[in-house]
Coordinates of C-alpha atoms in Angstrom, one line a residue:
M218 CA 49.8 -107.7 -66.1
A219 CA 47.5 -105.0 -64.9
A220 CA 45.5 -107.7 -63.1
A221 CA 48.7 -109.1 -61.5
R222 CA 49.6 -105.6 -60.4
C223 CA 46.4 -105.3 -58.6
L224 CA 47.1 -108.5 -56.7
L225 CA 50.6 -107.7 -55.7
T226 CA 51.7 -105.4 -52.9
E227 CA 54.8 -103.3 -52.4
D228 CA 56.1 -105.5 -49.6
Q229 CA 56.4 -108.5 -52.0
F230 CA 59.0 -106.5 -54.0
L231 CA 61.0 -105.0 -51.2
C232 CA 64.5 -106.2 -50.3
S233 CA 64.7 -106.8 -46.6
I234 CA 68.3 -105.3 -46.5
C235 CA 67.9 -102.0 -48.4
L236 CA 64.1 -101.9 -47.9
D237 CA 63.7 -100.8 -51.6
V238 CA 62.2 -102.5 -54.6
F239 CA 64.4 -105.3 -55.9
T240 CA 67.3 -104.5 -58.2
D241 CA 68.8 -107.7 -59.8
P242 CA 67.0 -110.0 -57.3
V243 CA 68.7 -113.3 -56.4
A244 CA 67.6 -116.2 -54.2
T245 CA 69.5 -117.9 -51.4
P246 CA 69.4 -121.7 -51.0
C247 CA 67.0 -121.1 -48.1
G248 CA 64.5 -119.5 -50.6
H249 CA 64.8 -115.8 -49.5
N250 CA 65.2 -113.0 -52.1
F251 CA 67.6 -110.0 -51.9
C252 CA 69.1 -107.5 -54.2
K253 CA 72.3 -109.0 -55.6
T254 CA 74.4 -106.1 -54.5
C255 CA 72.8 -106.0 -51.0
I256 CA 73.4 -109.7 -50.2
T257 CA 76.9 -109.7 -51.6
T258 CA 77.9 -106.6 -49.6
Y259 CA 76.3 -108.2 -46.5
W260 CA 78.3 -111.4 -46.9
D261 CA 81.5 -109.4 -47.7
G262 CA 81.3 -107.7 -44.4
N263 CA 81.0 -111.0 -42.4
D264 CA 83.3 -113.9 -41.8
F265 CA 80.6 -116.4 -42.7
C266 CA 77.6 -116.6 -44.9
Q267 CA 74.2 -116.4 -43.3
C268 CA 70.7 -115.6 -44.5
P269 CA 69.8 -112.2 -43.0
N270 CA 66.2 -113.4 -42.6
C271 CA 66.2 -116.9 -41.3
K272 CA 69.8 -116.9 -40.0
E273 CA 70.7 -120.2 -41.9
F274 CA 74.4 -120.8 -42.2
F275 CA 76.0 -121.8 -45.5
C276 CA 79.3 -123.7 -45.3
T277 CA 80.3 -122.5 -48.8
R278 CA 79.3 -119.2 -50.3
P279 CA 76.4 -119.9 -52.6
K280 CA 76.6 -119.0 -56.3
L281 CA 73.9 -116.4 -56.9
Q282 CA 71.9 -116.1 -60.2
V283 CA 69.6 -113.2 -61.0
N284 CA 66.0 -114.4 -60.9
M285 CA 64.8 -113.0 -64.2
F286 CA 61.1 -113.5 -63.4
I287 CA 61.2 -111.6 -60.1
S288 CA 63.4 -109.0 -61.7
E289 CA 60.9 -108.4 -64.5
M290 CA 58.0 -108.3 -62.0
A291 CA 59.9 -105.8 -59.8
A292 CA 60.7 -103.6 -62.8
Q293 CA 57.1 -103.6 -63.9
Y294 CA 56.0 -102.7 -60.4
K295 CA 58.5 -99.9 -60.1
Q296 CA 57.4 -98.5 -63.5
S297 CA 53.8 -98.7 -62.5
A298 CA 54.4 -97.1 -59.1
Q299 CA 56.3 -94.2 -60.8
Q300 CA 53.5 -93.6 -63.3
E301 CA 50.9 -93.5 -60.5
A302 CA 53.1 -91.2 -58.4
R303 CA 53.7 -88.9 -61.5
S304 CA 49.9 -89.0 -62.2
S305 CA 49.1 -88.2 -58.6
S306 CA 51.7 -85.5 -58.5
S307 CA 50.4 -83.9 -61.7
E308 CA 46.8 -83.8 -60.3
Q309 CA 47.9 -82.3 -57.0
H310 CA 50.4 -79.7 -58.4
V311 CA 48.9 -78.4 -61.6
S312 CA 49.8 -74.7 -61.8
K313 CA 46.9 -72.4 -60.7
P314 CA 46.5 -68.7 -61.6
G315 CA 49.0 -66.7 -59.5
E316 CA 51.4 -69.6 -59.2
V317 CA 54.7 -70.0 -61.1
P318 CA 54.4 -72.8 -63.7
C319 CA 57.1 -75.2 -64.8
D320 CA 58.9 -73.9 -67.9
V321 CA 59.8 -77.5 -69.1
C322 CA 56.4 -79.1 -68.9
T323 CA 54.5 -79.4 -72.1
G324 CA 50.7 -79.5 -72.2
T325 CA 49.5 -79.2 -68.7
K326 CA 51.9 -76.9 -66.7
L327 CA 52.7 -78.2 -63.2
K328 CA 53.5 -75.9 -60.3
A329 CA 57.1 -75.0 -60.2
Q330 CA 59.0 -76.0 -57.0
K331 CA 62.2 -74.1 -57.6
S332 CA 63.8 -71.6 -60.0
C333 CA 67.4 -71.9 -61.1
L334 CA 69.3 -68.6 -61.3
V335 CA 71.9 -70.2 -63.6
C336 CA 69.5 -71.9 -66.1
L337 CA 66.9 -69.1 -65.7
V338 CA 64.3 -71.8 -65.7
S339 CA 61.6 -72.8 -63.2
Y340 CA 61.1 -76.5 -62.6
C341 CA 58.4 -78.7 -61.2
E342 CA 59.2 -81.6 -58.9
T343 CA 59.8 -84.1 -61.7
H344 CA 62.0 -81.8 -63.9
L345 CA 63.9 -80.5 -60.8
E346 CA 65.3 -84.0 -60.1
P347 CA 68.5 -83.6 -62.3
H348 CA 69.4 -80.5 -60.3
L349 CA 69.2 -82.5 -57.1
T350 CA 71.1 -85.6 -58.3
S351 CA 73.6 -84.5 -61.0
S352 CA 76.9 -83.3 -59.5
G353 CA 77.2 -80.7 -62.2
L354 CA 73.8 -79.2 -61.7
K355 CA 73.9 -79.3 -57.9
R356 CA 76.2 -76.3 -57.9
H357 CA 73.4 -74.2 -59.5
Q358 CA 71.7 -71.7 -57.2
L359 CA 68.1 -72.6 -56.6
I360 CA 65.5 -70.3 -55.1
D361 CA 61.8 -70.4 -54.5
P362 CA 59.9 -70.2 -57.8
V363 CA 59.7 -66.7 -59.3
E364 CA 58.3 -65.4 -62.6
N365 CA 60.2 -63.4 -65.2
L366 CA 63.7 -64.8 -64.4
D367 CA 65.1 -62.8 -67.4
E368 CA 64.6 -59.7 -65.3
R369 CA 67.2 -61.0 -63.0
M370 CA 69.7 -60.7 -65.8
C371 CA 71.7 -57.5 -66.5
K372 CA 70.2 -56.0 -69.6
K373 CA 73.6 -54.6 -70.7
H374 CA 76.0 -57.6 -70.0
D375 CA 73.5 -60.5 -69.9
K376 CA 74.9 -61.6 -66.6
L377 CA 73.1 -62.5 -63.3
L378 CA 72.4 -59.6 -61.0
E379 CA 74.4 -60.6 -58.0
L380 CA 75.5 -57.4 -56.3
F381 CA 73.9 -54.3 -54.9
C382 CA 75.5 -50.9 -55.5
K383 CA 75.0 -48.8 -52.3
N384 CA 76.1 -45.6 -54.1
D385 CA 73.5 -45.9 -56.9
Q386 CA 71.0 -48.0 -54.9
M387 CA 70.6 -50.5 -57.7
C388 CA 71.2 -54.2 -58.5
V389 CA 74.2 -54.9 -60.8
C390 CA 76.1 -57.8 -62.2
M391 CA 79.8 -58.6 -61.8
L392 CA 80.8 -56.8 -65.0
C393 CA 78.8 -53.7 -63.9
S394 CA 80.9 -53.5 -60.8
V395 CA 84.1 -53.4 -62.8
L396 CA 83.0 -51.4 -65.8
D397 CA 80.2 -49.0 -64.9
H398 CA 80.4 -48.6 -61.1
K399 CA 84.1 -48.3 -60.4
M400 CA 85.1 -47.4 -56.9
H401 CA 81.5 -47.9 -55.7
D402 CA 80.5 -49.7 -52.5
F403 CA 79.1 -53.1 -53.2
V404 CA 77.5 -55.9 -51.1
P405 CA 76.2 -59.3 -52.1
L406 CA 72.5 -59.2 -53.1
K407 CA 71.6 -61.5 -50.3
E408 CA 73.3 -59.4 -47.7
E409 CA 71.4 -56.2 -48.9
Y410 CA 68.3 -58.3 -49.1
E411 CA 68.6 -59.3 -45.4
G412 CA 69.2 -55.7 -44.4
K413 CA 66.3 -54.4 -46.3
K414 CA 64.1 -57.2 -45.0
T415 CA 65.0 -56.2 -41.5
E416 CA 64.2 -52.6 -42.3
L417 CA 60.8 -53.7 -43.8
G418 CA 60.2 -55.7 -40.6
K419 CA 60.7 -52.5 -38.6
T420 CA 58.6 -50.5 -41.0
E421 CA 55.8 -53.1 -40.8
A422 CA 56.0 -52.9 -37.0
E423 CA 55.7 -49.1 -37.1
I424 CA 52.8 -49.3 -39.6
Q425 CA 51.1 -51.8 -37.2
Q426 CA 51.6 -49.4 -34.4
I427 CA 50.1 -46.5 -36.5
I428 CA 47.2 -48.8 -37.5
Q429 CA 46.6 -49.7 -33.8
R430 CA 46.7 -46.0 -32.8
K431 CA 44.2 -45.2 -35.5
K432 CA 42.0 -48.0 -34.5
T433 CA 42.1 -46.7 -31.0
K434 CA 41.2 -43.3 -32.2
I435 CA 38.3 -44.8 -34.1
W436 CA 37.2 -46.4 -30.9
E437 CA 37.5 -43.2 -29.0
I438 CA 35.5 -41.3 -31.7
K439 CA 32.8 -44.0 -31.7
H440 CA 32.8 -44.0 -27.9
S441 CA 32.5 -40.2 -28.0
V442 CA 29.5 -40.5 -30.4
E443 CA 27.9 -43.0 -28.0
L444 CA 28.4 -40.6 -25.1
S445 CA 27.1 -37.8 -27.2
N446 CA 24.0 -39.7 -28.1
K447 CA 23.3 -40.5 -24.4
N448 CA 24.0 -36.8 -23.5
A449 CA 21.8 -35.7 -26.4
E450 CA 18.9 -37.9 -25.2
R451 CA 19.3 -36.7 -21.6
E452 CA 19.7 -33.1 -22.7
T453 CA 16.6 -33.4 -24.9
T454 CA 14.6 -34.8 -22.1
E455 CA 15.7 -32.1 -19.7
G456 CA 15.2 -29.4 -22.3
V457 CA 11.7 -30.5 -23.0
Q458 CA 11.0 -30.5 -19.3
V459 CA 12.5 -27.0 -18.8
F460 CA 10.7 -25.5 -21.9
T461 CA 7.5 -27.2 -20.9
A462 CA 7.8 -25.5 -17.5
L463 CA 8.6 -22.2 -19.3
K464 CA 5.6 -22.6 -21.6
E465 CA 3.3 -23.4 -18.7
S466 CA 4.7 -20.4 -16.7
V467 CA 4.1 -18.0 -19.7
E468 CA 0.6 -19.4 -20.3
R469 CA -0.2 -19.2 -16.6
S470 CA 1.1 -15.6 -16.4
Q471 CA -0.8 -14.7 -19.5
A472 CA -4.0 -16.2 -18.0
E473 CA -3.4 -14.3 -14.8
L474 CA -2.9 -11.1 -16.7
I475 CA -6.0 -11.5 -18.8
N476 CA -8.0 -12.5 -15.7
T477 CA -6.8 -9.4 -13.8
I478 CA -7.7 -7.1 -16.7
Q479 CA -11.1 -8.8 -17.1
M480 CA -11.8 -8.5 -13.4
T481 CA -10.9 -4.8 -13.4
Q482 CA -13.1 -4.3 -16.4
R483 CA -16.0 -6.1 -14.9
K484 CA -15.7 -4.0 -11.7
M485 CA -15.8 -0.8 -13.7
E486 CA -18.7 -2.1 -15.7
K487 CA -20.6 -3.0 -12.6
E488 CA -20.0 0.4 -11.1
A489 CA -21.2 2.1 -14.3
E490 CA -24.3 -0.1 -14.4
G491 CA -25.1 1.0 -10.9
F492 CA -24.8 4.7 -11.8
I493 CA -26.9 4.2 -15.0
K494 CA -29.6 2.3 -13.0
E495 CA -29.8 5.1 -10.4
L496 CA -29.9 7.8 -13.1
E497 CA -32.6 5.9 -15.0
Q498 CA -34.7 5.7 -11.8
E499 CA -34.3 9.4 -11.2
I500 CA -35.3 10.1 -14.8
S501 CA -38.3 8.0 -14.4
E502 CA -39.4 10.0 -11.3
L503 CA -38.8 13.3 -13.2
E504 CA -40.7 12.1 -16.2
K505 CA -43.6 11.2 -13.9
R506 CA -43.6 14.6 -12.3
S507 CA -43.3 16.3 -15.7
A508 CA -46.5 14.5 -16.8
E509 CA -48.3 15.6 -13.6
V510 CA -47.2 19.2 -14.1
K511 CA -48.2 19.2 -17.7
Q512 CA -51.6 17.8 -16.8
L513 CA -52.2 20.4 -14.1
S514 CA -51.1 23.2 -16.4
H515 CA -53.9 22.3 -18.8
S516 CA -56.6 22.2 -16.0
E517 CA -59.6 24.6 -16.4
D518 CA -60.4 24.2 -12.7
P519 CA -58.9 27.1 -10.7
L520 CA -59.5 25.4 -7.4
Q521 CA -57.7 22.2 -8.4
L522 CA -54.7 24.0 -9.9
L523 CA -54.3 26.2 -6.8
Q524 CA -54.6 23.2 -4.4
N525 CA -51.9 21.1 -6.3
F526 CA -49.7 23.8 -7.4
T527 CA -47.5 23.8 -4.3
S528 CA -46.8 20.1 -4.3
L529 CA -46.0 20.0 -8.0
K530 CA -44.1 23.2 -8.4
A531 CA -40.9 21.8 -6.8
A532 CA -38.9 19.0 -8.7
P533 CA -38.5 15.7 -6.9
P534 CA -35.3 15.3 -4.9
T535 CA -32.4 13.9 -7.0
K536 CA -28.7 13.2 -6.6
D537 CA -26.1 15.8 -7.7
W538 CA -24.2 14.1 -10.6
T539 CA -21.9 16.9 -11.5
Q540 CA -18.9 15.4 -9.7
V541 CA -19.7 11.8 -10.6
R542 CA -17.2 10.3 -13.2
V543 CA -16.6 6.8 -14.5
H544 CA -12.8 6.6 -15.3
P545 CA -11.5 3.8 -17.6
P546 CA -9.0 1.7 -15.6
S547 CA -5.3 1.7 -16.4
Y548 CA -3.8 -1.7 -17.4
E549 CA -0.2 -0.8 -17.8
G550 CA 0.8 -1.7 -14.3
N551 CA -0.8 -5.1 -14.6
V552 CA 1.3 -6.0 -17.7
V553 CA 4.5 -4.8 -16.0
R554 CA 3.8 -6.7 -12.9
A555 CA 3.0 -9.9 -14.9
V556 CA 6.3 -9.5 -16.9
N557 CA 8.3 -9.0 -13.7
K558 CA 6.7 -12.0 -12.1
L559 CA 7.4 -14.1 -15.2
E560 CA 11.0 -12.9 -15.3
E561 CA 11.4 -14.0 -11.7
T562 CA 10.0 -17.4 -12.5
L563 CA 12.2 -17.8 -15.6
G564 CA 15.2 -16.7 -13.5
K565 CA 14.5 -19.4 -11.0
L566 CA 14.3 -22.0 -13.8
I567 CA 17.6 -20.8 -15.3
K568 CA 19.2 -21.1 -11.9
K569 CA 18.0 -24.6 -11.6
A570 CA 19.3 -25.4 -15.1
E571 CA 22.7 -23.9 -14.2
L572 CA 22.9 -25.9 -11.0
R573 CA 22.0 -29.1 -12.9
M574 CA 24.8 -28.3 -15.4
A575 CA 27.3 -28.0 -12.5
Q576 CA 25.9 -31.3 -11.0
R577 CA 26.9 -33.0 -14.3
F578 CA 30.5 -32.8 -13.0
A579 CA 29.8 -34.6 -9.8
V580 CA 32.6 -36.6 -8.3
D581 CA 32.8 -39.1 -5.5
V582 CA 34.4 -37.5 -2.4
T583 CA 35.5 -39.4 0.7
L584 CA 37.3 -37.8 3.7
D585 CA 40.9 -38.6 4.5
P586 CA 41.3 -39.8 8.1
D587 CA 45.1 -39.1 7.9
S588 CA 44.4 -35.4 7.5
A589 CA 41.6 -35.1 10.1
H590 CA 42.1 -33.1 13.3
P591 CA 42.3 -35.5 16.3
E592 CA 39.0 -34.2 17.8
L593 CA 37.1 -34.9 14.6
I594 CA 35.0 -38.1 14.2
L595 CA 34.7 -39.5 10.7
S596 CA 32.2 -42.1 9.6
D597 CA 33.4 -45.5 8.3
D598 CA 32.5 -44.6 4.8
G599 CA 34.3 -41.3 4.9
K600 CA 31.1 -39.3 4.1
Q601 CA 30.4 -37.7 7.5
V602 CA 32.4 -35.6 10.0
H603 CA 31.6 -33.9 13.3
H604 CA 33.6 -32.5 16.3
N605 CA 34.1 -34.3 19.5
D606 CA 35.4 -32.6 22.7
V607 CA 37.6 -35.6 23.4
K608 CA 41.0 -35.6 21.6
K609 CA 42.1 -38.9 20.2
N610 CA 45.6 -40.1 20.6
L611 CA 46.8 -40.1 17.0
P612 CA 50.3 -39.7 15.4
D613 CA 51.1 -36.1 14.6
S614 CA 51.9 -36.6 10.9
P615 CA 52.7 -33.7 8.6
E616 CA 49.3 -34.3 6.8
R617 CA 47.2 -33.9 10.0
F618 CA 45.6 -30.7 11.1
D619 CA 46.6 -30.0 14.7
T620 CA 44.8 -26.7 15.6
C621 CA 41.9 -26.1 13.1
P622 CA 39.1 -28.7 13.3
S623 CA 39.5 -29.5 9.6
V624 CA 39.8 -32.4 7.2
L625 CA 40.6 -32.8 3.5
S626 CA 39.3 -35.4 1.0
K627 CA 41.3 -38.3 -0.3
Q628 CA 40.7 -37.2 -3.9
R629 CA 43.0 -34.7 -5.6
F630 CA 41.9 -32.8 -8.7
S631 CA 44.2 -31.0 -11.2
Y632 CA 42.2 -30.2 -14.3
G633 CA 38.7 -30.1 -15.9
R634 CA 35.7 -29.5 -13.6
F635 CA 34.3 -31.1 -10.5
Y636 CA 31.4 -30.7 -8.2
Y637 CA 30.4 -32.0 -4.8
E638 CA 27.6 -31.3 -2.2
V639 CA 27.7 -31.0 1.6
Q640 CA 24.7 -31.1 3.9
V641 CA 25.1 -28.3 6.6
K642 CA 21.6 -28.5 8.0
G643 CA 21.2 -27.6 11.7
K644 CA 24.8 -26.3 12.2
T645 CA 25.6 -23.0 13.7
D646 CA 29.2 -22.9 12.4
W647 CA 30.9 -24.5 9.4
T648 CA 33.4 -24.0 6.6
V649 CA 33.2 -25.6 3.2
G650 CA 35.3 -25.2 0.0
V651 CA 38.5 -26.4 -1.6
A652 CA 42.2 -26.0 -0.8
I653 CA 45.5 -26.7 -2.4
E654 CA 47.2 -30.0 -1.7
S655 CA 50.2 -28.4 0.2
M656 CA 48.1 -26.1 2.4
G657 CA 49.5 -25.5 5.9
R658 CA 48.0 -27.8 8.5
K659 CA 49.8 -26.8 11.7
G660 CA 48.9 -23.9 14.0
K661 CA 46.5 -21.1 13.1
I662 CA 45.4 -21.1 9.5
I663 CA 44.1 -18.0 7.6
L664 CA 41.8 -19.1 4.9
N665 CA 41.9 -17.0 1.8
P666 CA 42.7 -17.4 -1.9
L667 CA 46.2 -16.0 -1.4
N668 CA 47.0 -18.9 0.8
G669 CA 45.4 -21.4 -1.5
H670 CA 41.9 -21.7 0.0
W671 CA 38.5 -20.9 -1.6
T672 CA 35.9 -21.3 1.1
I673 CA 32.6 -19.9 2.5
C674 CA 31.5 -20.2 6.1
L675 CA 28.8 -19.7 8.7
R676 CA 29.6 -18.1 12.0
N677 CA 27.4 -17.6 15.1
E678 CA 24.4 -19.1 13.3
Q679 CA 23.8 -16.0 11.2
E680 CA 27.0 -14.5 9.7
F681 CA 27.7 -15.9 6.2
K682 CA 31.0 -15.0 4.7
A683 CA 33.1 -15.7 1.7
L684 CA 36.7 -16.0 3.0
S685 CA 38.5 -13.8 0.5
D686 CA 41.0 -11.1 1.4
P687 CA 39.3 -9.3 3.0
P688 CA 36.3 -11.5 3.9
V689 CA 33.0 -10.6 2.1
S690 CA 29.7 -10.7 4.1
L691 CA 27.0 -12.5 2.3
S692 CA 23.3 -11.6 2.5
L693 CA 21.2 -14.7 2.1
K694 CA 17.4 -14.9 2.1
S695 CA 17.5 -18.2 4.0
H696 CA 20.0 -20.5 5.5
P697 CA 21.1 -23.2 3.0
K698 CA 20.6 -26.8 4.1
K699 CA 22.9 -28.2 1.4
V700 CA 25.8 -26.4 -0.2
G701 CA 27.1 -27.3 -3.7
V702 CA 30.8 -26.6 -4.5
F703 CA 31.8 -26.3 -8.2
V704 CA 35.3 -25.8 -9.5
D705 CA 36.3 -25.0 -13.1
F706 CA 40.0 -25.1 -13.7
E707 CA 39.9 -23.7 -17.2
G708 CA 37.5 -20.9 -16.2
S709 CA 39.5 -20.1 -13.0
L710 CA 36.2 -20.3 -11.1
V711 CA 35.0 -21.6 -7.7
S712 CA 31.2 -21.3 -7.1
F713 CA 29.0 -22.1 -4.2
Y714 CA 25.3 -22.9 -4.5
D715 CA 22.3 -23.2 -2.2
V716 CA 21.2 -26.6 -3.6
D717 CA 17.6 -26.6 -2.3
A718 CA 16.9 -23.0 -3.5
A719 CA 19.0 -23.5 -6.7
A720 CA 20.6 -20.2 -6.0
L721 CA 24.2 -19.0 -6.4
I722 CA 25.7 -18.0 -3.0
Y723 CA 29.1 -16.7 -4.1
S724 CA 31.7 -17.1 -6.9
F725 CA 35.5 -16.7 -6.6
T726 CA 36.6 -15.6 -10.1
G727 CA 40.1 -15.2 -11.6
C728 CA 41.4 -18.0 -9.4
Y729 CA 45.0 -19.2 -9.8
F730 CA 45.3 -22.9 -9.2
K731 CA 49.0 -23.7 -9.0
E732 CA 48.5 -27.1 -7.5
K733 CA 46.0 -29.9 -7.2
L734 CA 42.9 -29.1 -5.2
S735 CA 41.1 -31.1 -2.5
P736 CA 37.6 -30.6 -1.0
Y737 CA 38.0 -28.9 2.4
L738 CA 35.5 -29.3 5.3
S739 CA 35.5 -27.9 8.8
P740 CA 32.5 -28.7 11.1
D741 CA 34.0 -26.3 13.6
L742 CA 33.8 -26.8 17.4
N743 CA 31.0 -28.6 19.1
H744 CA 30.1 -25.6 21.3
G745 CA 28.7 -27.8 24.1
G746 CA 26.4 -29.7 21.7
K747 CA 24.9 -26.5 20.1
N748 CA 26.9 -27.2 16.9
S749 CA 26.7 -31.0 17.1
P750 CA 25.1 -31.9 13.7
R751 CA 27.4 -33.5 11.2
L752 CA 28.7 -32.3 7.9
I753 CA 27.5 -34.9 5.4
I754 CA 28.9 -35.3 1.9
H755 CA 25.9 -36.0 -0.3
S756 CA 26.4 -38.7 -2.9
L757 CA 25.3 -37.8 -6.5
P758 CA 25.1 -40.0 -9.6
I759 CA 28.6 -40.1 -11.1
P760 CA 28.7 -39.2 -14.8
L761 CA 29.8 -41.8 -17.4
I762 CA 33.2 -40.1 -17.5
P763 CA 34.5 -38.9 -14.2
L764 CA 35.1 -35.2 -14.8
G765 CA 38.2 -33.4 -13.5
V766 CA 39.9 -36.4 -11.7
K767 CA 42.9 -38.2 -13.1
G768 CA 42.0 -41.1 -15.4
G769 CA 38.8 -39.5 -16.6
Q770 CA 39.1 -35.9 -17.5
V771 CA 36.3 -34.4 -19.6
S772 CA 37.4 -33.0 -22.9
Q773 CA 37.5 -29.3 -23.5
F774 CA 34.8 -29.7 -26.1
Q775 CA 32.5 -31.4 -23.7
A776 CA 33.1 -28.7 -21.0
K777 CA 32.6 -25.9 -23.4
S778 CA 29.5 -27.6 -24.8
L779 CA 27.8 -27.4 -21.4
D780 CA 28.5 -23.6 -21.4
R781 CA 27.0 -23.3 -24.8
R782 CA 23.9 -25.2 -23.7
V783 CA 23.3 -22.8 -20.8
E784 CA 23.9 -19.7 -23.0
K785 CA 21.6 -21.2 -25.7
F786 CA 19.0 -21.8 -23.1
R787 CA 19.2 -18.1 -22.0
F788 CA 19.1 -16.9 -25.6
R789 CA 16.1 -19.0 -26.5
A790 CA 14.2 -17.7 -23.4
A791 CA 15.1 -14.1 -24.4
V792 CA 14.0 -14.5 -28.0
T793 CA 10.9 -16.6 -27.3
Y794 CA 9.5 -14.7 -24.4
G795 CA 11.0 -11.2 -25.0
W796 CA 12.7 -10.7 -21.6
K797 CA 16.2 -9.8 -20.6
S798 CA 17.7 -12.1 -18.0
P799 CA 19.7 -10.4 -15.2
F800 CA 21.9 -13.6 -15.3
R801 CA 22.8 -13.3 -18.9
K802 CA 26.5 -12.6 -19.4

């Protein structure tokens, strides 16, 4: 039979009406086989008898007899197919660790497909079939397979936990609601489940948001570490350069001091050697005369003694050495002068370091043509401006200066620190600084901090002033060719630097910045071509994080870190080289 099973296919045992394996197969006179019930029902629904396959008509309804051979073959095939299906199902659905096993299976436990809350049993696909076909078992409540079904029963009343008590926040059975939880508020377990599931969904969403925020914070911290590493490398390189210069300056000053002392000592020694040589020569002459006198004094010849007495009586002429002194030179002045010179050199290095610190906060500045006075000419890139005697026909908007030949930048700054540089070389008059966003732009403008302007200027080619209230005259050793402007919102500070000399020109302290600030430039009037050179905004390398402008503010930690670096640099110089800087706070 097994050999026959292998040679037969499923199509050979299928009824063409119900498309299932034959049940009580019968044959029509034309030779086609059908389930007895299928062909009978088919003919009952028609006015004539016809084969469903070949459409042959039968004048009289054929008497149908069950074909026992085909019936047995179909039964054998169905049994074999069920065994194969059960075997295949068993292989594919054997319970694995962590899965709920069937409580009915003996031997190898299959994976449960459903659990019955009435029977308190979990069933595999095979043992679940009665609950899907029997009318009595169909009313049982099936759920996805779960373990420990007995825990779903009330320990006190041995009834299914079907309700949720909102007062006591616990699951109860029907008897509990009547006996132990009278007058409490109850909802079906599934209803409370749906509510709690919704709450869990919201909680999960909130947790995901928290996780995302923390991941973002991790990224920020890692990014800060990367920036710190880059800053540390740059700071180390610059620090090595600065302290190498300091070391070379100290060594050079030390060598100069030693050389000066040695030269002074050699000069004194040379002078002393000259005196000694001269004295030794005189002594030699005197010793020679002494020998001649001694020899003459022992002479027995009266004539010889009398003839030579006059020439030998007097001592040979010599220098008067009573006022001659060799004074040891004083070296104290040399040491003081060397230290003062070293301090001046170190001061210049510190100024350069401080300027470099300010330049770390460099921002990109472009001039705003909508604010420029009609007689000002701006370059296409917004980096240059100069005065022209011809007034352009431009709309007189509220943003435009109408009297003062001035212009503001497009950029606005409200926090942190920022720095920019302006070339003023060759000009006889100019004004540079920062101003509040809402500064007056019509008519005569008085520039001072009370009106929201922090600026310095050059007038008549020689008068430098800080435009405070009242203006402060500035005494500069030389005319700056490039002016750096540094603003520190937290420090309430606006400082101006001579970039080439690395020297501080002036600082406004205790500033009150009530609004956003913009770089402010005025090339002043042309003065018949005498003041024709342009004010040029010098482009500097922009730091990795734009500092002070919206969208890229430096952190307070980074800003204070730069202060600490400058102060640490000063302190190390003081400790290492024993000098007190006039710039130290």
